[in-house]
Amino acid sequence: MKIVTPDEMAVMDKQTINSGIADYELMERAGTRCYEIIASELTETQKILVLCGAGNNGGDGQVIARLLHNCGYSVSVLFVGKAEHFSPNALQNYKRLTDIGAVCDFYTRFDAKTQASLDHANVIVDAVFGNGLRDRPLRESVAALFDAVNARSDKRVYAIDMPSGLRGDTGQTVGAAIRADKTLVIQNYKTGHLLGDGPDLSGEQILVDVGISERHCDSTKFLLDAQSVPELLPRKKNSHKYDYGALSVIAGSQGMVGAGLMAATASLRAGAGLVTSWVPREVYGIAAGQMPWEIMVRPYDVESFFQELRKRQTDAYVVGPGLGRQTFHSELIKTLIARQKPMVIDADGLYHLSKIMNVLEEGAHAPLILTPHAGEFARLCNTTSDAVRRDPIGLGTQFVSAYQVVLVLKGHHTLIFEPGAAGTGGVRVWFNTTGNAGMATAGSGDVLAGIIGGLVAQMPTPADAAKLGVYLHGLAGDLAAAEKGMVALTATDVLAQLPAAIRQLQQEDQEK
């Protein structure tokens, strides 16, 4: 499924209308489908308040209100906007509402009458702004209404397409926004549903199919789910460990041994045939004593490290978790990039990469998978974390187009940026659908870097390794949260569930 911006959704709407379906008919479809979902969850005695704006989202809300009224529900409509500002379709629906005697009123300021309307309702339907909201402050009276809705936790709130006050493109709020229990998403997820505050304000997101085709939409943003995630290739019976990759994990340092331990173990659990963990000599005893028996642990000194690395067969690298910030490591990463072997760079490795970005600017380089959070990515882009949070898709696309790397930008819906052919642009962005807030814990990123590293030699491309690795990491986190709960979840809990996640995904692949 494609993920779209509000502008791309508007193109889809237009193309569908051009194909012969009237825009009023689309509104009727959207309102009817939403009505069916809402009505299926109502009791006969519940009272419904529908908040409608003057645009087409308000028109959807009016269709819902009319159908509820015709079926005998106690429903009232509060218009947040003036009748003279109604869109043509909203105006047509307003006439139909008044013709059947529906209770309608217009909101101008928050007063005792408005408070009584909210108190009287059991269910609130939010159809004020929709997905096209721009970055300008709300009127004080509108913000007061939204705050009052949010203050009534005993009300069930449905948002139509997008919680009002939430931008459909960035997922940022414009000062105040309604917090929905359920958001009925019209046809396709908008970027604002999945970015920023979108996931928290939307509640449960339910897709509503109204027959709008995405065939003419040129969006290169996609949902990464069980149907679209790359399959892990089956193992041949006649194979050996080197068929599944010899991986070197350069991670861990004084005080951060656990980071290297988790990354290396995750690589092994993800199916790498041979994993070697490289650690500074001063922590070798600690690391070797804790590392799984199957992982080879090698100590290194700054003076001899390059020579030692050349002695080992290595198909790919994971560099960075708990590495530390010695100047030597910047030169190490520069040397490894020159070897033209796939490499996952995470954590402190990204810090060192930011010091030698000219290596990427010089053209062809090793296949790289970078796994930053917002702050680390901001350093790579020479910008701020706030700038990344405001426009992760734009900045990520520019970065990947310029440097031809695979970018895994970590977050609630981790984004995987997949480059097109060099010089052609065409960056594809994947929104991951697995994972939970319990994974916002120390070590989670180390496990992710290790999983992706373990998959690099097993997948057709580094981008496929990144997509599968992110999806499995989140799925393992979901399995761990189901067992431990999100508050008590640790990175090692996620690691422990990785085999179950792989098994579950393989079973789902067989059932496709």
Short mmCIF file of C-alpha atoms in Angstrom, two decimals, residues 130-412:
data_model
loop_
_atom_site.label_atom_id
_atom_site.label_comp_id
_atom_site.label_asym_id
_atom_site.label_seq_id
_atom_site.Cartn_x
_atom_site.Cartn_y
_atom_site.Cartn_z
CA GLY A 130 -9.48 16.57 7.69
CA ASN A 131 -5.99 16.05 6.26
CA GLY A 132 -5.35 19.35 4.50
CA LEU A 133 -4.54 21.51 7.52
CA ARG A 134 -1.66 23.94 7.00
CA ASP A 135 0.85 25.29 9.47
CA ARG A 136 -1.03 28.21 10.95
CA PRO A 137 -2.33 28.66 14.50
CA LEU A 138 -5.90 27.73 15.34
CA ARG A 139 -8.34 30.37 16.43
CA GLU A 140 -8.45 30.57 20.21
CA SER A 141 -12.09 29.49 20.27
CA VAL A 142 -11.36 26.39 18.18
CA ALA A 143 -8.40 25.42 20.36
CA ALA A 144 -10.64 25.78 23.43
CA LEU A 145 -13.18 23.41 21.86
CA PHE A 146 -10.52 20.81 21.07
CA ASP A 147 -9.09 21.04 24.59
CA ALA A 148 -12.57 20.56 26.03
CA VAL A 149 -13.11 17.43 23.93
CA ASN A 150 -9.80 15.99 25.13
CA ALA A 151 -10.65 16.77 28.76
CA ARG A 152 -13.67 14.46 28.65
CA SER A 153 -12.07 11.04 28.92
CA ASP A 154 -15.45 9.35 29.32
CA LYS A 155 -16.39 10.19 25.71
CA ARG A 156 -15.53 7.91 22.81
CA VAL A 157 -14.04 10.01 20.01
CA TYR A 158 -13.96 9.05 16.33
CA ALA A 159 -11.88 11.18 13.96
CA ILE A 160 -12.78 11.14 10.28
CA ASP A 161 -9.62 10.69 8.20
CA MET A 162 -7.40 12.82 10.48
CA PRO A 163 -7.74 14.14 14.05
CA SER A 164 -8.49 17.85 13.70
CA GLY A 165 -5.51 20.03 14.54
CA LEU A 166 -3.05 17.44 13.24
CA ARG A 167 -1.30 18.15 9.96
CA GLY A 168 -1.82 15.43 7.39
CA ASP A 169 1.65 15.86 5.91
CA THR A 170 4.04 16.09 8.88
CA GLY A 171 2.11 14.71 11.85
CA GLN A 172 2.79 17.97 13.71
CA THR A 173 0.02 19.78 15.60
CA VAL A 174 -0.94 23.41 15.11
CA GLY A 175 -1.25 24.31 18.77
CA ALA A 176 -4.16 22.08 19.76
CA ALA A 177 -5.52 18.85 18.30
CA ILE A 178 -8.26 16.38 19.09
CA ARG A 179 -7.13 13.08 20.57
CA ALA A 180 -9.18 10.30 19.00
CA ASP A 181 -9.89 6.80 20.24
CA LYS A 182 -10.27 5.67 16.64
CA THR A 183 -9.40 7.36 13.37
CA LEU A 184 -11.27 6.21 10.27
CA VAL A 185 -8.61 6.68 7.60
CA ILE A 186 -10.09 7.34 4.17
CA GLN A 187 -8.54 4.99 1.57
CA ASN A 188 -4.78 5.39 2.28
CA TYR A 189 -2.66 6.28 5.27
CA LYS A 190 -1.40 9.84 5.09
CA THR A 191 2.15 10.59 6.17
CA GLY A 192 0.74 12.56 9.11
CA HIS A 193 -0.92 9.43 10.50
CA LEU A 194 2.47 7.77 10.91
CA LEU A 195 4.83 10.65 11.73
CA GLY A 196 5.25 12.91 14.75
CA ASP A 197 2.17 13.09 16.97
CA GLY A 198 0.04 11.17 14.48
CA PRO A 199 0.23 7.74 16.12
CA ASP A 200 -0.56 9.10 19.60
CA LEU A 201 -3.44 11.35 18.53
CA SER A 202 -5.03 8.92 16.07
CA GLY A 203 -5.67 6.06 18.47
CA GLU A 204 -6.63 2.91 16.59
CA GLN A 205 -6.35 3.56 12.86
CA ILE A 206 -8.96 1.84 10.68
CA LEU A 207 -8.67 1.96 6.89
CA VAL A 208 -11.90 2.79 5.07
CA ASP A 209 -12.02 1.75 1.41
CA VAL A 210 -14.17 4.12 -0.67
CA GLY A 211 -12.95 3.02 -4.10
CA ILE A 212 -10.30 5.67 -4.75
CA SER A 213 -7.57 4.23 -6.96
CA GLU A 214 -3.88 4.81 -6.21
CA ARG A 215 -3.00 3.75 -9.76
CA HIS A 216 -2.31 7.32 -10.87
CA CYS A 217 -0.49 8.35 -7.70
CA ASP A 218 3.29 8.69 -8.08
CA SER A 219 4.02 8.37 -4.36
CA THR A 220 7.19 6.40 -3.59
CA LYS A 221 6.22 5.87 0.05
CA PHE A 222 4.99 2.44 1.10
CA LEU A 223 3.76 0.48 4.09
CA LEU A 224 6.16 -2.25 5.25
CA ASP A 225 3.90 -4.99 6.55
CA ALA A 226 3.64 -8.79 6.42
CA GLN A 227 2.55 -8.62 2.78
CA SER A 228 5.39 -6.40 1.55
CA VAL A 229 8.37 -7.36 3.72
CA PRO A 230 11.09 -9.29 1.81
CA GLU A 231 11.15 -13.03 2.45
CA LEU A 232 14.08 -14.70 4.14
CA LEU A 233 15.40 -17.13 1.54
CA PRO A 234 15.22 -20.84 2.49
CA ARG A 235 18.50 -22.54 3.26
CA LYS A 236 19.85 -25.12 0.87
CA LYS A 237 20.47 -28.55 2.31
CA ASN A 238 23.88 -28.65 0.67
CA SER A 239 25.37 -25.54 2.26
CA HIS A 240 27.90 -24.44 4.87
CA LYS A 241 28.44 -21.50 7.20
CA TYR A 242 30.21 -19.31 4.67
CA ASP A 243 27.14 -19.44 2.42
CA TYR A 244 25.41 -17.29 5.04
CA GLY A 245 28.13 -14.75 5.55
CA ALA A 246 31.22 -14.14 7.63
CA LEU A 247 30.45 -11.02 9.62
CA SER A 248 32.83 -8.84 11.63
CA VAL A 249 31.17 -6.84 14.43
CA ILE A 250 33.39 -4.01 15.63
CA ALA A 251 31.59 -2.79 18.72
CA GLY A 252 31.94 -2.31 22.46
CA SER A 253 34.50 -0.52 24.61
CA GLN A 254 35.29 0.23 28.22
CA GLY A 255 31.96 0.70 30.00
CA MET A 256 29.94 -0.31 26.92
CA VAL A 257 30.76 -3.98 26.47
CA GLY A 258 27.08 -4.89 26.42
CA ALA A 259 26.47 -2.99 23.17
CA GLY A 260 28.92 -5.17 21.28
CA LEU A 261 27.61 -8.28 23.01
CA MET A 262 24.01 -7.59 21.93
CA ALA A 263 24.93 -6.61 18.37
CA ALA A 264 27.06 -9.71 17.81
CA THR A 265 24.49 -12.05 19.37
CA ALA A 266 21.71 -10.51 17.28
CA SER A 267 23.79 -11.07 14.13
CA LEU A 268 24.19 -14.71 14.99
CA ARG A 269 20.48 -15.14 15.78
CA ALA A 270 19.60 -13.48 12.48
CA GLY A 271 21.35 -16.30 10.68
CA ALA A 272 24.88 -15.11 9.91
CA GLY A 273 27.06 -18.15 9.28
CA LEU A 274 30.12 -16.91 11.18
CA VAL A 275 30.32 -13.94 13.53
CA THR A 276 33.54 -12.46 14.85
CA SER A 277 33.32 -9.82 17.58
CA TRP A 278 36.23 -7.37 17.65
CA VAL A 279 36.75 -5.59 20.98
CA PRO A 280 39.51 -3.42 22.46
CA ARG A 281 42.14 -5.52 24.20
CA GLU A 282 41.39 -3.95 27.59
CA VAL A 283 37.85 -5.40 27.62
CA TYR A 284 38.64 -8.69 25.88
CA GLY A 285 38.40 -10.76 29.07
CA ILE A 286 34.99 -9.34 29.98
CA ALA A 287 33.60 -9.70 26.44
CA ALA A 288 34.96 -13.22 25.88
CA GLY A 289 33.51 -14.34 29.20
CA GLN A 290 29.99 -13.22 28.29
CA MET A 291 29.82 -13.78 24.54
CA PRO A 292 27.90 -16.83 23.27
CA TRP A 293 30.25 -19.74 22.61
CA GLU A 294 29.53 -19.70 18.89
CA ILE A 295 30.91 -16.19 18.43
CA MET A 296 34.65 -15.73 17.99
CA VAL A 297 36.00 -12.86 20.08
CA ARG A 298 39.14 -11.09 18.89
CA PRO A 299 41.02 -8.35 20.76
CA TYR A 300 42.51 -5.43 18.90
CA ASP A 301 45.09 -2.71 19.48
CA VAL A 302 45.08 0.52 17.55
CA GLU A 303 48.51 -0.17 16.11
CA SER A 304 47.75 -3.65 14.73
CA PHE A 305 44.02 -3.58 14.01
CA PHE A 306 44.18 -3.06 10.25
CA GLN A 307 46.62 -5.90 9.85
CA GLU A 308 44.51 -8.20 12.03
CA LEU A 309 41.35 -7.44 10.06
CA ARG A 310 43.03 -8.34 6.78
CA LYS A 311 43.76 -11.83 8.12
CA ARG A 312 40.07 -12.65 8.65
CA GLN A 313 37.61 -13.62 5.95
CA THR A 314 34.84 -11.05 6.15
CA ASP A 315 31.86 -10.54 3.89
CA ALA A 316 30.29 -7.65 5.82
CA TYR A 317 30.75 -5.42 8.84
CA VAL A 318 28.72 -3.97 11.69
CA VAL A 319 30.52 -0.97 13.18
CA GLY A 320 29.60 1.37 15.97
CA PRO A 321 27.51 0.10 18.90
CA GLY A 322 29.37 1.16 22.06
CA LEU A 323 32.49 1.84 19.97
CA GLY A 324 33.58 5.02 21.72
CA ARG A 325 34.81 8.23 20.11
CA GLN A 326 38.54 7.82 19.72
CA THR A 327 39.85 9.57 16.62
CA PHE A 328 41.30 6.27 15.41
CA HIS A 329 37.85 4.91 14.62
CA SER A 330 37.14 7.58 12.01
CA GLU A 331 40.14 6.34 10.06
CA LEU A 332 39.00 2.76 10.59
CA ILE A 333 35.60 3.45 9.06
CA LYS A 334 37.22 5.25 6.14
CA THR A 335 39.43 2.22 5.51
CA LEU A 336 36.53 -0.24 5.72
CA ILE A 337 34.42 1.82 3.31
CA ALA A 338 37.24 1.53 0.78
CA ARG A 339 36.99 -2.27 0.94
CA GLN A 340 33.66 -2.18 -0.88
CA LYS A 341 31.95 -4.68 1.42
CA PRO A 342 28.49 -4.12 2.90
CA MET A 343 28.60 -2.34 6.23
CA VAL A 344 26.04 -1.39 8.87
CA ILE A 345 27.06 1.78 10.69
CA ASP A 346 25.32 2.61 13.97
CA ALA A 347 25.69 4.72 17.12
CA ASP A 348 29.28 5.91 17.64
CA GLY A 349 30.09 4.71 14.14
CA LEU A 350 27.73 7.40 12.85
CA TYR A 351 29.56 10.01 14.93
CA HIS A 352 32.81 9.05 13.24
CA LEU A 353 31.18 8.97 9.81
CA SER A 354 30.00 12.55 10.32
CA LYS A 355 33.67 13.55 10.53
CA ILE A 356 34.55 12.01 7.16
CA MET A 357 31.47 12.71 5.03
CA ASN A 358 33.79 13.69 2.20
CA VAL A 359 34.37 9.94 1.69
CA LEU A 360 30.73 9.59 0.65
CA GLU A 361 30.86 12.74 -1.43
CA GLU A 362 33.69 11.36 -3.55
CA GLY A 363 31.40 8.92 -5.36
CA ALA A 364 31.34 5.11 -5.43
CA HIS A 365 31.74 3.51 -2.04
CA ALA A 366 30.87 0.33 -0.17
CA PRO A 367 27.17 -0.59 0.20
CA LEU A 368 26.28 1.20 3.44
CA ILE A 369 23.31 0.86 5.78
CA LEU A 370 23.10 3.72 8.28
CA THR A 371 20.84 3.30 11.33
CA PRO A 372 20.56 6.68 13.11
CA HIS A 373 17.93 8.10 15.43
CA ALA A 374 16.88 11.70 14.83
CA GLY A 375 19.78 13.24 16.74
CA GLU A 376 22.42 11.15 14.97
CA PHE A 377 20.87 11.86 11.60
CA ALA A 378 20.83 15.57 12.37
CA ARG A 379 24.58 15.43 12.92
CA LEU A 380 25.09 13.71 9.56
CA CYS A 381 22.98 16.41 7.86
CA ASN A 382 24.50 19.29 9.83
CA THR A 383 21.07 20.35 11.07
CA THR A 384 18.99 20.02 14.24
CA SER A 385 16.91 17.21 15.68
CA ASP A 386 13.84 19.45 15.48
CA ALA A 387 14.43 19.94 11.77
CA VAL A 388 14.60 16.16 11.30
CA ARG A 389 11.38 15.66 13.25
CA ARG A 390 9.62 18.34 11.21
CA ASP A 391 10.59 16.85 7.84
CA PRO A 392 12.09 13.36 8.13
CA ILE A 393 10.93 12.30 4.68
CA GLY A 394 12.30 15.34 2.88
CA LEU A 395 15.68 15.29 4.64
CA GLY A 396 16.00 11.50 4.39
CA THR A 397 15.19 11.51 0.69
CA GLN A 398 17.71 14.27 -0.04
CA PHE A 399 20.41 12.50 1.96
CA VAL A 400 19.91 9.10 0.32
CA SER A 401 19.67 10.60 -3.16
CA ALA A 402 22.94 12.47 -2.59
CA TYR A 403 24.96 9.68 -0.97
CA GLN A 404 23.36 6.48 -2.32
CA VAL A 405 23.16 4.71 1.03
CA VAL A 406 20.36 2.78 2.69
CA LEU A 407 19.05 4.88 5.57
CA VAL A 408 17.17 3.41 8.54
CA LEU A 409 15.77 6.40 10.44
CA LYS A 410 14.62 4.98 13.76
CA GLY A 411 11.36 6.02 15.38
CA HIS A 412 7.87 4.76 16.19
#
